CSV table of C-alpha atoms and ligand atoms in Angstrom, one decimal:
chain,number,residue,atom,x,y,z
J,1,MET,CA,32.9,-64.1,61.3
J,2,ASN,CA,36.7,-64.8,60.9
J,3,ILE,CA,38.2,-64.5,57.3
J,4,ILE,CA,41.5,-64.6,55.5
J,5,LEU,CA,42.3,-62.0,52.7
J,6,LEU,CA,44.7,-64.1,50.7
J,7,GLY,CA,46.6,-62.6,47.7
J,8,PRO,CA,50.0,-61.5,46.4
J,9,PRO,CA,51.7,-58.3,47.4
J,10,GLY,CA,49.7,-55.4,46.0
J,11,ALA,CA,46.5,-57.4,45.6
J,12,GLY,CA,44.6,-54.8,47.8
J,13,LYS,CA,44.4,-57.0,51.0
J,14,GLY,CA,45.1,-53.9,53.2
J,15,THR,CA,42.8,-51.5,51.4
J,16,GLN,CA,39.8,-54.0,51.5
J,17,ALA,CA,40.6,-54.9,55.2
J,18,LYS,CA,40.3,-51.3,56.2
J,19,ARG,CA,36.9,-51.0,54.4
J,20,LEU,CA,35.6,-54.2,56.3
J,21,VAL,CA,36.9,-52.7,59.5
J,22,ASP,CA,34.7,-49.6,58.9
J,23,GLU,CA,31.7,-51.4,57.6
J,24,ARG,CA,31.5,-54.4,59.7
J,25,ASN,CA,33.4,-53.5,62.8
J,26,MET,CA,35.9,-56.4,62.1
J,27,ILE,CA,39.3,-56.4,63.5
J,28,GLN,CA,42.2,-56.3,61.0
J,29,LEU,CA,45.2,-58.5,61.9
J,30,SER,CA,48.1,-57.5,59.4
J,31,THR,CA,51.2,-59.4,60.2
J,32,GLY,CA,53.0,-56.8,57.8
J,33,ASP,CA,51.8,-53.9,60.0
J,34,MET,CA,52.7,-55.6,63.2
J,35,LEU,CA,56.1,-56.2,61.9
J,36,ARG,CA,56.7,-52.7,60.7
J,37,GLU,CA,55.5,-51.3,64.1
J,38,ALA,CA,58.1,-53.7,65.9
J,39,ARG,CA,60.7,-52.2,63.4
J,40,THR,CA,59.9,-48.6,64.3
J,41,SER,CA,59.7,-49.2,68.0
J,42,GLY,CA,63.3,-50.6,67.9
J,43,THR,CA,62.5,-54.0,69.7
J,44,GLU,CA,65.0,-56.8,69.4
J,45,MET,CA,62.5,-58.6,67.3
J,46,GLY,CA,62.0,-55.6,65.1
J,47,ASN,CA,65.7,-55.1,64.5
J,48,LYS,CA,66.0,-58.9,63.6
J,49,VAL,CA,63.2,-58.9,61.0
J,50,ALA,CA,64.2,-55.5,59.2
J,51,ALA,CA,66.6,-56.7,56.8
J,52,ILE,CA,64.5,-59.8,55.9
J,53,MET,CA,61.5,-57.6,55.1
J,54,ASP,CA,63.4,-55.1,53.0
J,55,ALA,CA,64.7,-57.9,50.9
J,56,GLY,CA,61.2,-59.2,50.4
J,57,GLU,CA,61.7,-62.5,52.1
J,58,LEU,CA,59.4,-64.1,54.6
J,59,VAL,CA,59.9,-63.7,58.4
J,60,THR,CA,60.2,-66.9,60.3
J,61,ASP,CA,56.9,-68.8,61.0
J,62,GLU,CA,57.8,-68.7,64.8
J,63,ILE,CA,57.8,-64.9,65.0
J,64,VAL,CA,54.7,-64.3,63.0
J,65,ILE,CA,52.6,-67.1,64.7
J,66,GLY,CA,53.6,-65.6,68.1
J,67,LEU,CA,52.4,-62.1,66.9
J,68,ILE,CA,49.0,-63.5,65.9
J,69,GLU,CA,48.7,-65.5,69.0
J,70,GLU,CA,49.0,-62.5,71.2
J,71,LYS,CA,46.3,-60.6,69.1
J,72,LEU,CA,44.0,-63.5,69.2
J,73,ALA,CA,43.9,-63.2,72.9
J,74,GLY,CA,42.1,-59.7,72.7
J,75,ASP,CA,38.6,-58.6,71.8
J,76,ALA,CA,37.3,-60.3,68.6
J,77,GLY,CA,34.9,-57.5,67.7
J,78,GLY,CA,32.8,-58.4,64.6
J,79,GLY,CA,35.5,-61.1,63.8
J,80,PHE,CA,39.0,-61.1,62.6
J,81,ILE,CA,40.4,-60.3,59.4
J,82,PHE,CA,43.7,-62.0,58.7
J,83,ASP,CA,45.5,-59.7,56.2
J,84,GLY,CA,48.9,-61.2,55.1
J,85,PHE,CA,48.7,-64.2,57.4
J,86,PRO,CA,48.9,-67.2,57.0
J,87,ARG,CA,51.5,-67.2,54.4
J,88,THR,CA,52.9,-70.8,54.7
J,89,LEU,CA,51.3,-74.1,55.2
J,90,ALA,CA,52.8,-74.2,58.8
J,91,GLN,CA,51.1,-70.8,59.5
J,92,ALA,CA,47.9,-72.2,58.2
J,93,ASP,CA,48.0,-75.1,60.4
J,94,ALA,CA,49.0,-73.0,63.4
J,95,LEU,CA,45.9,-70.7,62.8
J,96,GLY,CA,43.5,-73.4,62.6
J,97,GLU,CA,44.8,-74.7,66.1
J,98,LEU,CA,44.7,-71.3,67.6
J,99,LEU,CA,41.1,-70.7,66.4
J,100,ALA,CA,40.0,-74.1,67.7
J,101,ARG,CA,41.5,-73.4,71.1
J,102,LYS,CA,39.4,-70.3,71.3
J,103,GLY,CA,36.3,-72.4,70.2
J,104,ALA,CA,36.2,-70.2,67.0
J,105,ARG,CA,36.6,-71.2,63.3
J,106,LEU,CA,37.5,-69.7,60.1
J,107,ASP,CA,34.5,-68.8,58.0
J,108,ARG,CA,35.8,-67.8,54.7
J,109,VAL,CA,39.2,-67.4,52.8
J,110,VAL,CA,38.8,-64.8,49.9
J,111,GLU,CA,41.6,-65.3,47.3
J,112,MET,CA,42.2,-61.8,45.5
J,113,GLN,CA,43.3,-62.6,42.0
J,114,VAL,CA,45.5,-59.9,40.3
J,115,ASP,CA,47.9,-60.4,37.6
J,116,ASP,CA,51.8,-59.5,38.0
J,117,ASP,CA,51.7,-56.4,35.8
J,118,GLU,CA,49.0,-54.8,37.8
J,119,LEU,CA,50.7,-55.7,41.0
J,120,VAL,CA,53.8,-54.0,39.9
J,121,LYS,CA,51.9,-50.8,39.1
J,122,ARG,CA,50.0,-50.9,42.4
J,123,ILE,CA,53.1,-51.4,44.6
J,124,THR,CA,55.3,-48.9,42.8
J,125,GLY,CA,52.7,-46.2,43.1
J,126,ARG,CA,51.6,-46.7,46.7
J,127,PHE,CA,52.2,-44.4,49.5
J,128,THR,CA,50.5,-43.8,52.9
J,129,CYS,CA,50.0,-41.1,55.4
J,130,GLY,CA,52.6,-41.4,58.1
J,131,ASN,CA,50.1,-39.9,60.7
J,132,CYS,CA,47.1,-42.0,60.3
J,133,GLY,CA,48.1,-44.8,57.9
J,134,GLU,CA,45.4,-44.0,55.2
J,135,GLY,CA,46.7,-45.5,51.9
J,136,TYR,CA,47.0,-43.7,48.5
J,137,HIS,CA,48.2,-44.3,45.1
J,138,ASP,CA,50.0,-42.2,42.5
J,139,GLU,CA,47.4,-43.0,39.8
J,140,PHE,CA,44.5,-44.9,41.4
J,141,LYS,CA,43.9,-42.9,44.7
J,142,ARG,CA,45.3,-39.5,44.9
J,143,PRO,CA,44.7,-37.1,47.9
J,144,LYS,CA,42.5,-34.3,46.9
J,145,THR,CA,45.2,-31.8,47.7
J,146,PRO,CA,48.7,-33.1,46.7
J,147,ASP,CA,50.7,-34.3,49.8
J,148,VAL,CA,47.9,-33.6,52.4
J,149,CYS,CA,46.0,-36.5,53.8
J,150,ASP,CA,42.3,-36.4,53.0
J,151,VAL,CA,41.7,-38.1,56.4
J,152,CYS,CA,43.8,-36.2,59.0
J,153,GLY,CA,44.9,-33.2,57.1
J,154,GLU,CA,48.7,-33.9,57.8
J,155,SER,CA,51.5,-33.8,55.3
J,156,GLN,CA,53.7,-36.8,56.2
J,157,MET,CA,53.2,-39.1,53.1
J,158,LYS,CA,55.9,-42.0,53.1
J,159,ARG,CA,56.7,-44.9,51.0
J,160,ARG,CA,57.7,-48.4,52.2
J,161,ALA,CA,61.3,-49.4,51.9
J,162,ASP,CA,60.3,-52.8,50.3
J,163,ASP,CA,58.2,-51.1,47.6
J,164,ASN,CA,60.8,-51.2,45.0
J,165,GLU,CA,61.0,-53.4,41.7
J,166,GLU,CA,63.9,-55.6,43.2
J,167,SER,CA,62.2,-56.6,46.5
J,168,LEU,CA,58.9,-56.8,44.8
J,169,ARG,CA,60.4,-59.6,42.4
J,170,THR,CA,61.4,-61.5,45.6
J,171,ARG,CA,58.0,-60.9,47.3
J,172,LEU,CA,56.4,-62.4,44.4
J,173,MET,CA,58.5,-65.4,44.1
J,174,GLU,CA,57.9,-66.0,48.0
J,175,TYR,CA,54.1,-65.7,47.4
J,176,TYR,CA,54.2,-68.3,44.4
J,177,LYS,CA,56.5,-70.7,46.2
J,178,LYS,CA,55.3,-70.6,49.7
J,179,THR,CA,51.9,-68.9,49.9
J,180,SER,CA,50.0,-70.0,46.9
J,181,PRO,CA,49.9,-73.6,48.1
J,182,LEU,CA,47.4,-72.4,50.6
J,183,ILE,CA,44.9,-72.0,47.8
J,184,GLY,CA,44.7,-75.8,47.4
J,185,TYR,CA,44.9,-76.1,51.1
J,186,TYR,CA,41.8,-74.1,51.9
J,187,TYR,CA,39.9,-75.3,48.6
J,188,ALA,CA,40.2,-78.8,50.1
J,189,LYS,CA,38.7,-77.5,53.4
J,190,GLY,CA,35.8,-76.0,51.4
J,191,ASN,CA,36.0,-72.4,52.4
J,192,LEU,CA,37.9,-70.8,49.7
J,193,LYS,CA,36.2,-68.2,47.3
J,194,GLY,CA,38.1,-66.6,44.5
J,195,VAL,CA,37.4,-62.9,43.7
J,196,ASN,CA,38.5,-60.8,40.7
J,197,GLY,CA,40.9,-58.1,42.2
J,198,LEU,CA,41.3,-56.4,38.9
J,199,GLY,CA,38.4,-53.9,39.2
J,200,SER,CA,38.3,-50.5,41.0
J,201,ILE,CA,38.4,-50.5,44.8
J,202,GLU,CA,34.6,-50.2,45.0
J,203,GLU,CA,34.2,-53.2,42.4
J,204,VAL,CA,36.3,-55.4,44.4
J,205,ALA,CA,34.7,-54.4,47.6
J,206,ALA,CA,31.4,-55.6,46.1
J,207,GLU,CA,32.8,-58.8,45.0
J,208,ILE,CA,34.3,-59.6,48.6
J,209,ALA,CA,30.8,-58.7,50.0
J,210,GLY,CA,29.3,-61.4,47.6
J,211,ALA,CA,32.0,-63.8,48.7
J,212,LEU,CA,31.2,-63.3,52.4
J,213,GLU,CA,27.4,-63.9,52.0
K,301,AP5,P1,52.8,-57.1,54.0
K,301,AP5,O1,52.8,-55.8,54.6
K,301,AP5,O2,51.7,-58.2,54.4
K,301,AP5,O3,52.9,-56.9,52.4
K,301,AP5,P2,52.3,-57.7,51.1
K,301,AP5,O4,51.7,-59.1,51.4
K,301,AP5,O5,53.4,-57.7,50.2
K,301,AP5,O6,50.8,-56.9,50.8
K,301,AP5,P3,51.0,-55.4,50.6
K,301,AP5,O7,50.8,-54.7,51.9
K,301,AP5,O8,52.3,-55.0,49.7
K,301,AP5,O9,49.7,-55.4,49.5
K,301,AP5,P4,48.3,-55.3,49.8
K,301,AP5,O10,47.5,-56.6,49.2
K,301,AP5,O11,47.9,-55.1,51.2
K,301,AP5,O12,47.8,-54.0,48.9
K,301,AP5,P5,47.2,-52.7,49.3
K,301,AP5,O13,46.0,-52.6,49.8
K,301,AP5,O14,48.3,-51.7,50.1
K,301,AP5,O15,54.2,-57.8,54.3
K,301,AP5,C1,55.4,-57.1,54.2
K,301,AP5,C2,56.5,-58.0,54.6
K,301,AP5,O16,56.3,-58.5,55.9
K,301,AP5,C3,56.6,-59.5,53.8
K,301,AP5,O17,57.3,-59.3,52.6
K,301,AP5,C4,57.3,-60.3,54.8
K,301,AP5,O18,58.8,-59.9,54.9
K,301,AP5,C5,56.8,-59.7,56.2
K,301,AP5,N1,55.7,-60.7,56.5
K,301,AP5,C6,54.3,-60.2,56.7
K,301,AP5,N2,53.6,-61.1,56.9
K,301,AP5,C7,54.2,-62.3,57.1
K,301,AP5,C8,53.9,-63.7,57.4
K,301,AP5,N3,52.7,-64.0,57.6
K,301,AP5,N4,54.9,-64.5,57.4
K,301,AP5,C9,56.1,-64.2,57.1
K,301,AP5,N5,56.6,-62.9,56.8
K,301,AP5,C10,55.5,-61.8,56.8
K,301,AP5,O19,47.2,-52.1,47.9
K,301,AP5,C11,48.5,-51.7,47.2
K,301,AP5,C12,48.2,-50.4,46.2
K,301,AP5,O20,47.3,-50.6,45.4
K,301,AP5,C13,47.8,-49.3,47.2
K,301,AP5,O21,48.4,-48.0,46.8
K,301,AP5,C14,46.2,-49.2,46.9
K,301,AP5,O22,45.7,-47.7,47.1
K,301,AP5,C15,46.2,-49.7,45.5
K,301,AP5,N6,45.0,-50.4,45.2
K,301,AP5,C16,44.3,-51.4,46.0
K,301,AP5,N7,43.3,-51.8,45.6
K,301,AP5,C17,43.2,-51.4,44.2
K,301,AP5,C18,42.3,-51.4,43.2
K,301,AP5,N8,41.3,-52.4,43.2
K,301,AP5,N9,42.5,-50.8,42.1
K,301,AP5,C19,43.5,-49.8,42.1
K,301,AP5,N10,44.4,-49.7,43.0
K,301,AP5,C20,44.2,-50.4,44.1
């Protein structure tokens, strides 16, 4: 099964994608993670996108489509979860073509609906383990021992450079201008399901499970 988790910054796409990976052996394809990895490894492309990401703007379609194309050539496991991709109509068209070339299709687009006040709370409180990538939140998901990762036991918590109010404002505007038109695009194709992303992490996971049935 191939699915898209569609939603604004902080909607919980990454959190829910990781659960689906654990529960269904699916493969998470997060363009945000791929771009952050390119930044830290200091590649030419990574250096090129760093300032764009920190400002909260969208990286070019050409770069992100190229990243996804490379990953689609690999093992599909229990199916792909597209997390943060597509974000423009051009990316959505490209994804359709890439899947068709593989003889695959998109089974479901899950739109995670969360209001702006909650998004600001989630983004400004977010931190992750720099060693294993486990995600946490100052209020909603604290590690059992402060600053120590529950999963790997390391103390290397970090916060993203674009998780500040100014860049979040730009990220939200980019979402409403360029990504939200995808809701109509996939509705017209008949594979869109909206879920209420405002409950607890477990409640949202249950909603998504229902949407995937
Ligand atoms: P990206 O990394 O994709 O960021 P994003 O879309 O802004 O999404 P986030 O990762 O911020 O949020 P999320 O929905 O995954 O929420 P999370 O689960 O972490 O992109 C970053 C940048 O890369 C973009 O701005 C752009 O520059 C570039 N980029 C990436 N893809 C691109 C593309 N396709 N085209 C062009 N440019 C691209 O949750 C957030 C917090 O809330 C966490 O702390 C979590 O613990 C908590 N939380 C989650 N769910 C709940 C819940 N139900 N209740 C309470 N807390 C919750």
